[in-house]
C-alpha angles and dihedrals in degrees: 000000000000090000090051088050092052093045092050092051093049092048091049093049093048091049094048125027088200090070109098129180120217123190133181095226092294139115101032098159090037091059099041091106092047094050091048094049100038112011093162090059095055122089125182104203093184127228093325106103097169091053090046091059090050090051089050091051091052092049090050091052088051091056102266127126105229124198111197118203127194144128111290090240087064103025107071105359100054094039100042095124092050091049090050099045107023098040115015099037087060094035093234122180097248122142115209119201119199109190125194094028118180118012098332095117088054098147092055093060135227094323090068100034117094117201098143104052096101091051091049097048099039090070096054113097119235093018119124114208121208128181116184122201102198143002093283092053089044092058092042094051092050090050091047093048092052091048094051094057091201135099110303134174118202115196115207118194132171106347105195104061096107134247123321094186131044099216139024117280140198116227129209121205109280096009122152118205124214113226102168131027119221135195094200133082100257131091125198116206112192137167137203117344093357094068088075089050091051091051091049090054091054091045087055092056109278107141102223140116114243126215126188113217106205092158113055096166115058102023126188106251093189090058090047091050090053091052095044093051092050100050138051098218141019130215123194124196125188140155089234138080116295085232116086098348135103092305092054091047093052092046089053092050093045090054092057101036108036124336109241137158108271125198110200113199119187142096111329123229097288145080125252113277097209143015122245144113123331090251090052092051091049088053093047091052092042094244096125118111096259095049092046090050090053091052091049092048090054091047092050092048097046103034106022104032090129092058115096 
């Protein structure tokens, strides 16, 4: 996924000299290929993320197409005001990349974990929010963001979970992508790293259809309506707070399209207690496969006991 990200940036910069990459003193090895191919289109703004967003806004107003890279704990969370006022208020074509979203930087503690970035960015007008699940979605979201020529935030989570799709795809704004068919009456909507988890649950015997949600804002309401009218319950899974994220979005849409039981699975309203590996943090926050299965079993028993 990270290789696909790097390749997509290099291809974009070669195709268009107006594409410039800004980084806040991060991602050196990741951008080796970019610096080699297009050194004049690479700017290291140093550890000054708020200033970096201002620089990107100025470049955009001068006709460039800036791509701003940082850790998701800093881009967008630290620079939310600059994103709102400098970029989105003027609807500038700036792409913001938040790497290590969720609990990925587990060993660095709460300061580097980002479980609130979807909630923060969803509320900002004019800002598109994308959340790829594998290398194919990564390439597709970069291509989509460049095509939109408007403010876009791309959230990158765990990058080594394997492919979700078998072939490249082209994404439209708001599009959901089916990754598992189901004969039952339950749909799982997942985003980022949790799409793989949802597919593992189905592979282990859970009868549910699985949808990847690479575009959180906007989201295709016609697709959602088709899903909601076909199933009797919806489960959302995300490596993000249960407040304001994908689960909240789906609950909002359910309330206006067709009221259904919704099980929102994500990080509860708390910080991590300890540092450790990513797998450990998933376990602590009950986002490992076994814990998620237990939550779904309870949901099915209590809210969908009539569904065969």
